[in-house]
Short mmCIF file of C-alpha atoms in Angstrom, two decimals:
data_model
loop_
_atom_site.label_atom_id
_atom_site.label_comp_id
_atom_site.label_asym_id
_atom_site.label_seq_id
_atom_site.Cartn_x
_atom_site.Cartn_y
_atom_site.Cartn_z
CA UNK A 1 -51.46 20.06 47.25
CA UNK A 2 -53.29 17.43 45.23
CA UNK A 3 -52.48 13.85 46.06
CA UNK A 4 -51.55 11.54 43.19
CA UNK A 5 -53.82 8.67 42.46
CA UNK A 6 -52.02 5.46 43.62
CA UNK A 7 -52.67 3.77 40.28
CA UNK A 8 -51.27 6.74 38.36
CA UNK A 9 -48.21 6.92 40.67
CA UNK A 10 -47.44 3.25 40.11
CA UNK A 11 -47.74 3.74 36.34
CA UNK A 12 -45.31 6.68 36.42
CA UNK A 13 -42.80 4.74 38.53
CA UNK A 14 -42.92 1.86 36.03
CA UNK A 15 -42.31 4.30 33.18
CA UNK A 16 -39.33 5.82 34.96
CA UNK A 17 -37.80 2.40 35.60
CA UNK A 18 -38.27 1.53 31.92
CA UNK A 19 -36.61 4.81 30.82
CA UNK A 20 -33.65 4.25 33.15
CA UNK A 21 -33.27 0.70 31.87
CA UNK A 22 -33.31 1.85 28.24
CA UNK A 23 -30.80 4.62 28.98
CA UNK A 24 -28.41 2.22 30.69
CA UNK A 25 -28.79 -0.27 27.86
CA UNK A 26 -27.91 2.43 25.31
CA UNK A 27 -24.93 3.63 27.32
CA UNK A 28 -23.39 0.19 27.66
CA UNK A 29 -24.48 -1.32 24.33
CA UNK A 30 -23.00 1.45 22.14
CA UNK A 31 -19.40 0.95 23.30
CA UNK A 32 -19.80 -2.78 22.81
CA UNK A 33 -20.94 -2.21 19.22
CA UNK A 34 -18.02 0.11 18.48
CA UNK A 35 -15.55 -2.31 20.00
CA UNK A 36 -16.98 -5.06 17.81
CA UNK A 37 -16.54 -2.93 14.68
CA UNK A 38 -13.01 -2.08 15.65
CA UNK A 39 -12.28 -5.72 16.34
CA UNK A 40 -13.36 -6.69 12.82
CA UNK A 41 -11.23 -3.97 11.25
CA UNK A 42 -7.86 -5.28 12.37
CA UNK A 43 -5.05 -4.77 9.90
CA UNK A 44 -3.78 -7.97 8.29
CA UNK A 45 -1.38 -9.18 5.64
CA UNK A 46 -3.13 -12.54 5.30
CA UNK A 47 -3.00 -13.60 1.65
CA UNK A 48 -6.71 -14.43 1.33
CA UNK A 49 -7.75 -11.16 2.95
CA UNK A 50 -5.39 -9.19 0.68
CA UNK A 51 -6.78 -10.91 -2.42
CA UNK A 52 -10.35 -10.09 -1.44
CA UNK A 53 -9.49 -6.47 -0.62
CA UNK A 54 -7.60 -6.08 -3.90
CA UNK A 55 -10.62 -7.33 -5.87
CA UNK A 56 -12.87 -4.73 -4.24
CA UNK A 57 -10.57 -1.86 -5.16
CA UNK A 58 -9.95 -3.13 -8.70
CA UNK A 59 -13.67 -3.42 -9.36
CA UNK A 60 -14.23 0.15 -8.18
CA UNK A 61 -11.50 1.53 -10.46
CA UNK A 62 -12.04 -0.63 -13.54
CA UNK A 63 -15.03 1.24 -14.94
CA UNK A 64 -13.69 4.75 -14.29
CA UNK A 65 -12.21 7.01 -16.95
CA UNK A 66 -9.34 8.76 -15.16
CA UNK A 67 -7.93 10.76 -18.07
CA UNK A 68 -10.06 12.93 -20.33
CA UNK A 69 -7.13 14.68 -21.95
CA UNK A 70 -6.82 13.74 -25.61
CA UNK A 71 -3.33 13.12 -26.93
CA UNK A 72 -2.57 13.62 -30.60
CA UNK A 73 -2.66 10.17 -32.22
CA UNK A 74 -2.63 11.34 -35.83
CA UNK A 75 0.94 10.12 -36.29
CA UNK A 76 -0.10 6.53 -35.65
CA UNK A 77 -0.88 4.37 -38.68
CA UNK A 78 -4.50 3.46 -39.35
CA UNK A 79 -5.10 -0.29 -39.31
CA UNK A 80 -5.34 -1.81 -42.77
CA UNK A 81 -5.22 -5.62 -42.98
CA UNK A 82 -2.19 -6.97 -44.81
CA UNK A 83 -4.12 -10.20 -45.26
CA UNK A 84 -7.35 -11.83 -44.16
CA UNK A 85 -6.71 -14.39 -41.42
CA UNK A 86 -8.70 -17.05 -39.61
CA UNK A 87 -8.40 -19.10 -36.44
CA UNK A 88 -8.49 -18.66 -32.68
CA UNK A 89 -6.06 -16.44 -30.77
CA UNK A 90 -5.47 -17.75 -27.25
CA UNK A 91 -4.49 -15.14 -24.66
CA UNK A 92 -3.27 -15.73 -21.11
CA UNK A 93 -2.24 -12.89 -18.82
CA UNK A 94 -3.00 -9.38 -17.55
CA UNK A 95 -6.42 -9.15 -15.86
CA UNK A 96 -6.57 -5.35 -16.06
CA UNK A 97 -7.18 -5.48 -19.81
CA UNK A 98 -10.26 -7.57 -19.11
CA UNK A 99 -11.37 -5.74 -15.96
CA UNK A 100 -11.56 -2.37 -17.72
CA UNK A 101 -13.32 -3.76 -20.78
CA UNK A 102 -10.47 -2.67 -23.05
CA UNK A 103 -9.81 -6.16 -24.34
CA UNK A 104 -13.47 -6.64 -25.26
CA UNK A 105 -13.34 -3.40 -27.26
CA UNK A 106 -10.15 -4.47 -29.04
CA UNK A 107 -11.50 -7.87 -29.94
CA UNK A 108 -14.83 -6.54 -31.15
CA UNK A 109 -13.21 -3.87 -33.35
CA UNK A 110 -10.59 -6.25 -34.72
CA UNK A 111 -13.24 -8.80 -35.70
CA UNK A 112 -14.92 -6.16 -37.84
CA UNK A 113 -11.73 -6.11 -39.91
CA UNK A 114 -11.03 -9.83 -39.46
CA UNK A 115 -14.33 -11.70 -39.04
CA UNK A 116 -12.60 -15.06 -39.34
CA UNK A 117 -10.75 -14.66 -36.04
CA UNK A 118 -12.01 -15.78 -32.62
CA UNK A 119 -10.52 -15.31 -29.16
CA UNK A 120 -10.11 -17.66 -26.20
CA UNK A 121 -8.95 -15.64 -23.19
CA UNK A 122 -7.66 -16.56 -19.75
CA UNK A 123 -6.94 -13.07 -18.42
CA UNK A 124 -6.65 -13.88 -14.73
CA UNK A 125 -3.29 -12.28 -13.91
CA UNK A 126 0.09 -11.44 -15.39
CA UNK A 127 1.30 -14.39 -13.31
CA UNK A 128 -0.35 -16.88 -15.73
CA UNK A 129 1.09 -15.30 -18.89
CA UNK A 130 4.43 -17.09 -19.22
CA UNK A 131 3.13 -20.44 -17.97
CA UNK A 132 0.60 -20.27 -20.80
CA UNK A 133 3.29 -19.50 -23.38
CA UNK A 134 5.71 -22.13 -22.10
CA UNK A 135 3.02 -24.83 -21.93
CA UNK A 136 1.91 -24.02 -25.47
CA UNK A 137 -1.67 -23.17 -24.51
CA UNK A 138 -1.36 -19.43 -25.24
CA UNK A 139 -0.46 -17.61 -28.45
CA UNK A 140 -0.19 -14.22 -26.75
CA UNK A 141 0.77 -13.31 -23.20
CA UNK A 142 -0.22 -9.78 -22.12
CA UNK A 143 1.62 -8.51 -19.04
CA UNK A 144 1.19 -5.38 -16.95
CA UNK A 145 4.95 -5.44 -16.27
CA UNK A 146 8.15 -6.58 -17.94
CA UNK A 147 8.98 -10.27 -17.84
CA UNK A 148 10.89 -11.48 -14.79
CA UNK A 149 14.26 -13.25 -14.92
CA UNK A 150 12.69 -16.58 -13.89
CA UNK A 151 10.05 -16.30 -16.61
CA UNK A 152 12.63 -15.60 -19.31
CA UNK A 153 14.84 -18.42 -18.06
CA UNK A 154 11.91 -20.86 -18.06
CA UNK A 155 11.10 -19.90 -21.63
CA UNK A 156 14.73 -20.23 -22.68
CA UNK A 157 15.00 -23.74 -21.20
CA UNK A 158 11.74 -24.84 -22.82
CA UNK A 159 12.75 -23.60 -26.25
CA UNK A 160 16.44 -24.56 -26.20
CA UNK A 161 17.80 -26.86 -28.91
CA UNK A 162 21.34 -28.21 -29.53
CA UNK A 163 21.47 -26.17 -32.73
CA UNK A 164 21.18 -22.43 -32.04
CA UNK A 165 19.39 -21.91 -35.35
CA UNK A 166 16.54 -24.12 -34.15
CA UNK A 167 14.14 -23.83 -31.25
CA UNK A 168 11.96 -20.89 -30.29
CA UNK A 169 12.58 -17.29 -29.29
CA UNK A 170 10.65 -14.70 -27.32
CA UNK A 171 9.26 -11.54 -28.90
CA UNK A 172 8.51 -8.59 -26.60
CA UNK A 173 6.04 -5.95 -27.77
CA UNK A 174 5.21 -2.78 -25.81
CA UNK A 175 1.48 -2.37 -26.38
CA UNK A 176 0.83 0.70 -24.20
CA UNK A 177 2.47 3.10 -21.79
CA UNK A 178 1.48 2.52 -18.19
CA UNK A 179 -0.70 5.03 -16.39
CA UNK A 180 0.44 8.19 -14.68
CA UNK A 181 -1.37 7.56 -11.40
CA UNK A 182 -4.01 4.81 -11.61
CA UNK A 183 -3.52 2.00 -9.12
CA UNK A 184 -3.28 -1.39 -10.80
CA UNK A 185 -2.83 0.06 -14.27
CA UNK A 186 1.00 0.03 -14.31
CA UNK A 187 1.59 3.50 -12.87
CA UNK A 188 4.93 5.28 -13.27
CA UNK A 189 7.38 5.17 -10.37
CA UNK A 190 9.21 8.12 -8.86
CA UNK A 191 11.49 9.39 -6.11
CA UNK A 192 9.62 11.22 -3.35
CA UNK A 193 10.84 13.30 -0.41
CA UNK A 194 9.30 15.38 2.36
CA UNK A 195 8.04 18.79 1.22
CA UNK A 196 10.54 20.51 3.55
CA UNK A 197 13.46 18.93 1.70
CA UNK A 198 15.22 21.61 -0.42
CA UNK A 199 16.12 19.02 -3.05
CA UNK A 200 14.14 19.24 -6.30
CA UNK A 201 15.87 16.83 -8.68
CA UNK A 202 18.14 13.79 -8.97
CA UNK A 203 20.11 12.08 -11.69
CA UNK A 204 19.59 8.35 -12.15
CA UNK A 205 23.18 7.83 -10.99
CA UNK A 206 22.38 9.67 -7.75
CA UNK A 207 19.24 7.59 -7.29
CA UNK A 208 21.37 4.47 -7.78
CA UNK A 209 23.72 5.78 -5.09
CA UNK A 210 20.82 6.25 -2.67
CA UNK A 211 18.82 3.08 -3.34
CA UNK A 212 21.67 0.75 -4.26
CA UNK A 213 25.02 -0.47 -2.99
CA UNK A 214 28.32 -1.74 -4.36
CA UNK A 215 27.97 -4.50 -6.95
CA UNK A 216 30.09 -6.86 -8.99
CA UNK A 217 27.71 -6.87 -11.96
CA UNK A 218 24.08 -7.00 -13.03
CA UNK A 219 21.61 -8.79 -15.28
CA UNK A 220 20.64 -7.46 -18.70
CA UNK A 221 17.87 -9.87 -19.56
CA UNK A 222 19.56 -13.27 -19.21
CA UNK A 223 23.09 -11.91 -19.66
CA UNK A 224 25.28 -11.08 -16.63
CA UNK A 225 27.23 -7.86 -17.23
CA UNK A 226 30.29 -7.08 -15.12
CA UNK A 227 30.59 -3.75 -16.92
CA UNK A 228 27.96 -2.24 -14.59
CA UNK A 229 29.94 -3.05 -11.43
CA UNK A 230 30.60 -0.18 -8.99
CA UNK A 231 32.26 0.26 -5.62
CA UNK A 232 30.98 1.50 -2.25
CA UNK A 233 32.46 4.96 -2.86
CA UNK A 234 29.41 5.69 -5.03
CA UNK A 235 26.97 4.95 -2.22
CA UNK A 236 25.04 8.02 -1.08
CA UNK A 237 23.99 7.81 2.55
CA UNK A 238 23.72 11.43 3.76
CA UNK A 239 21.93 14.47 2.36
CA UNK A 240 25.20 16.38 2.37
CA UNK A 241 26.49 14.05 -0.36
CA UNK A 242 23.75 15.51 -2.56
CA UNK A 243 24.89 19.07 -1.87
CA UNK A 244 22.52 19.97 0.95
CA UNK A 245 23.95 22.17 3.69
CA UNK A 246 23.05 23.40 7.18
CA UNK A 247 20.95 21.05 9.26
CA UNK A 248 20.69 18.64 6.30
CA UNK A 249 24.41 18.15 5.69
CA UNK A 250 25.12 15.32 8.13
CA UNK A 251 21.63 13.78 8.31
CA UNK A 252 21.36 10.15 7.15
CA UNK A 253 19.01 9.39 4.28
CA UNK A 254 16.14 7.15 5.41
CA UNK A 255 15.11 4.94 2.48
CA UNK A 256 11.57 3.57 2.00
CA UNK A 257 10.38 1.11 -0.66
CA UNK A 258 8.30 -1.89 -1.64
CA UNK A 259 9.25 -5.38 -0.51
CA UNK A 260 11.17 -7.46 -3.03
CA UNK A 261 8.28 -9.78 -3.91
CA UNK A 262 6.39 -6.88 -5.47
CA UNK A 263 7.31 -6.17 -9.07
CA UNK A 264 7.95 -2.48 -8.46
CA UNK A 265 11.28 -3.54 -6.96
CA UNK A 266 12.10 -5.43 -10.16
CA UNK A 267 11.50 -2.27 -12.20
CA UNK A 268 13.84 -0.22 -10.00
CA UNK A 269 16.41 -2.99 -10.04
CA UNK A 270 16.44 -3.08 -13.85
CA UNK A 271 16.29 0.67 -14.50
CA UNK A 272 18.29 2.08 -11.57
CA UNK A 273 20.38 -0.69 -9.99
CA UNK A 274 21.48 -2.18 -13.34
CA UNK A 275 19.92 -5.56 -12.62
CA UNK A 276 22.26 -6.19 -9.69
CA UNK A 277 19.71 -6.85 -6.96
CA UNK A 278 22.01 -4.90 -4.61
CA UNK A 279 20.02 -2.52 -2.43
CA UNK A 280 20.69 0.02 0.31
CA UNK A 281 21.36 -1.98 3.47
CA UNK A 282 18.92 0.15 5.50
CA UNK A 283 15.95 0.00 3.10
CA UNK A 284 12.65 -0.12 5.00
CA UNK A 285 10.22 -2.32 3.06
CA UNK A 286 6.42 -2.31 3.02
CA UNK A 287 3.60 -4.72 2.21
CA UNK A 288 -0.04 -4.17 1.30
CA UNK A 289 -2.53 -4.48 4.14
CA UNK A 290 -6.22 -5.33 4.45
CA UNK A 291 -8.66 -4.39 7.18
CA UNK A 292 -7.85 -0.68 7.41
CA UNK A 293 -10.52 0.76 5.10
CA UNK A 294 -14.26 0.93 5.74
CA UNK A 295 -15.13 -0.21 2.21
CA UNK A 296 -13.01 -3.36 2.58
CA UNK A 297 -10.55 -2.36 -0.13
CA UNK A 298 -6.78 -2.75 0.03
CA UNK A 299 -4.42 -0.34 1.75
CA UNK A 300 -1.43 -0.46 -0.60
CA UNK A 301 2.18 -0.53 0.53
CA UNK A 302 2.75 2.77 -1.27
CA UNK A 303 0.13 4.48 0.84
CA UNK A 304 1.67 3.16 4.05
CA UNK A 305 5.21 4.21 3.15
CA UNK A 306 4.14 7.69 2.03
CA UNK A 307 2.29 8.14 5.31
CA UNK A 308 5.56 7.43 7.12
CA UNK A 309 7.50 9.67 4.74
CA UNK A 310 5.06 12.47 5.56
CA UNK A 311 6.41 12.38 9.11
CA UNK A 312 10.10 11.99 8.15
CA UNK A 313 11.86 15.12 6.88
CA UNK A 314 15.00 13.11 6.14
CA UNK A 315 13.38 10.27 4.21
CA UNK A 316 13.12 9.31 0.54
CA UNK A 317 10.83 6.74 -1.05
CA UNK A 318 10.53 5.16 -4.44
CA UNK A 319 6.78 5.16 -4.83
CA UNK A 320 4.12 6.59 -7.14
CA UNK A 321 1.67 9.47 -7.60
CA UNK A 322 -1.44 7.60 -6.36
CA UNK A 323 0.10 7.76 -2.89
CA UNK A 324 1.48 11.31 -2.75
CA UNK A 325 0.39 13.39 0.26
CA UNK A 326 0.36 17.14 0.99
CA UNK A 327 3.57 16.60 2.99
CA UNK A 328 5.48 14.88 0.15
CA UNK A 329 6.68 15.80 -3.32
CA UNK A 330 8.09 14.08 -6.40
CA UNK A 331 11.59 14.89 -7.62
CA UNK A 332 12.44 15.55 -11.26
CA UNK A 333 14.73 12.84 -12.68
CA UNK A 334 17.39 13.00 -15.37
CA UNK A 335 18.37 10.23 -17.71
CA UNK A 336 21.60 9.70 -19.63
CA UNK A 337 21.06 12.90 -21.64
CA UNK A 338 21.24 14.93 -18.43
CA UNK A 339 17.88 16.62 -18.92
CA UNK A 340 15.67 16.74 -15.82
CA UNK A 341 12.09 15.68 -16.38
CA UNK A 342 9.19 16.27 -13.98
CA UNK A 343 6.76 13.49 -13.12
CA UNK A 344 3.49 14.52 -14.78
CA UNK A 345 1.02 12.94 -17.17
CA UNK A 346 2.46 14.60 -20.30
CA UNK A 347 6.00 13.40 -19.61
CA UNK A 348 4.76 9.90 -18.86
CA UNK A 349 2.74 9.72 -22.07
CA UNK A 350 5.49 11.20 -24.25
CA UNK A 351 7.90 8.72 -22.62
CA UNK A 352 10.56 11.27 -21.63
CA UNK A 353 10.23 10.54 -17.91
CA UNK A 354 12.88 7.92 -16.94
CA UNK A 355 10.73 5.71 -14.69
CA UNK A 356 7.65 5.10 -16.82
CA UNK A 357 6.41 1.53 -16.86
CA UNK A 358 5.12 -0.28 -19.91
CA UNK A 359 2.39 -2.79 -20.72
CA UNK A 360 3.53 -5.73 -22.84
CA UNK A 361 2.59 -8.52 -25.17
CA UNK A 362 4.91 -11.53 -25.28
CA UNK A 363 4.81 -14.27 -27.88
CA UNK A 364 7.08 -17.01 -29.08
CA UNK A 365 8.05 -17.94 -32.59
CA UNK A 366 10.26 -20.47 -34.23
CA UNK A 367 13.67 -19.05 -34.97
CA UNK A 368 14.03 -17.89 -38.55
CA UNK A 369 10.29 -18.15 -39.22
CA UNK A 370 7.58 -15.46 -39.41
CA UNK A 371 5.10 -14.76 -36.65
CA UNK A 372 1.75 -16.53 -36.85
CA UNK A 373 -0.25 -14.37 -39.35
CA UNK A 374 -3.36 -14.01 -37.17
CA UNK A 375 -1.27 -12.96 -34.16
CA UNK A 376 0.67 -10.49 -36.28
CA UNK A 377 -2.52 -8.92 -37.63
CA UNK A 378 -3.98 -8.51 -34.15
CA UNK A 379 -0.80 -6.86 -32.85
CA UNK A 380 -0.74 -4.56 -35.86
CA UNK A 381 -4.27 -3.53 -34.91
CA UNK A 382 -3.33 -2.96 -31.23
CA UNK A 383 -0.42 -0.72 -32.30
CA UNK A 384 -2.57 1.18 -34.81
CA UNK A 385 -4.44 4.44 -34.38
CA UNK A 386 -7.64 2.48 -33.77
CA UNK A 387 -6.10 0.28 -31.08
CA UNK A 388 -4.38 3.15 -29.29
CA UNK A 389 -7.52 5.32 -29.51
CA UNK A 390 -9.36 2.61 -27.58
CA UNK A 391 -6.69 2.89 -24.87
CA UNK A 392 -7.21 6.65 -24.76
CA UNK A 393 -10.99 6.32 -24.44
CA UNK A 394 -10.60 3.79 -21.62
CA UNK A 395 -8.71 6.48 -19.68
CA UNK A 396 -6.25 4.45 -17.58
CA UNK A 397 -3.30 3.14 -19.59
CA UNK A 398 -1.79 5.77 -21.89
CA UNK A 399 -1.48 5.52 -25.68
CA UNK A 400 1.90 5.06 -27.32
CA UNK A 401 3.60 7.83 -29.25
CA UNK A 402 3.93 7.37 -33.01
CA UNK A 403 7.68 6.80 -32.62
CA UNK A 404 7.22 4.12 -29.95
CA UNK A 405 4.54 2.31 -31.98
CA UNK A 406 6.79 2.36 -35.05
CA UNK A 407 9.61 0.67 -33.10
CA UNK A 408 7.25 -2.06 -31.93
CA UNK A 409 5.84 -2.68 -35.41
CA UNK A 410 9.36 -3.40 -36.68
CA UNK A 411 9.54 -6.38 -34.33
CA UNK A 412 6.67 -8.05 -36.16
CA UNK A 413 8.60 -8.40 -39.42
#
């Protein structure tokens, strides 16, 4: 056997020690790196973290065209100026109009008809809309939701005068139908159950029985109505009360929903619970969370609740299509006419589905006096075929039907 040269042997031993050291370093360093990544990805509901995460997701969605289907807009009126107007229109409100670029398109097209008009926009959030109106620094307040009770009350107090014929009044214009399933862009709400649930549909009265409780009245705008009162006998707390039999008959209904600070709850309160604010006593509420996604974006409350519903055969959630899972399904809903309507994009756009949500413009005017001419002309443009076609091209909000646009145009006279 050949003997190794001492110098060569020493070199090989050094190499082996180096290899072992590198291997050990890799073995121990990798877990430390993973642990560090996991540590930084802790879930949180911290307000600053949620705001940052929301901005990431909104930016990613804002430039996308989600709907390529073209709805028939021929029944909408083409925009023809009633008069040439001048001046600056000040807008405070809904950021999603700015984020998607839709507002820039509207303003550019409108100025081709009305070159004497300029715009000064503060489109930071629907939260700034009514403060702008009330303070007199905004002419138009776009909102991605309906006005809240506090906002209407603040406006009422600001514009109140001893003589009812004086003062100011609010004008509410529906400018677009909310999306079918685009997060942030005013998506429709729905009632969702586990896929194993034999139920396929609910009336709005049944949904009230599930989500609500006994009440002595409810708000219709700023008016309290005792006519919508109901007793506890109309509460629905088991699946058997909805006609299910067998193993379902005596099972309690587990109710999931958004927390009351989120405006989805306000929509359900107005449209299902008659403005009462009286909810099922066992409602499990959810909040958005940050820190769960690799891209830093928000994990919405709807996603979290639908994940739980996926594991709960006896649950029901008021949520939305962006969060549906293979284990959950949407129920058809019936309005006052008794007709059941499925939750799909066509029924949201044609406005037959009961829980669509709308996108609004609010403005104030002096009682008994016409709307500011430049504001009226701009709203006429938004409600026209040209304005609604821009919504369709943007592919997130949905264009109004001709009938809906006609109803809104009447409010401008």
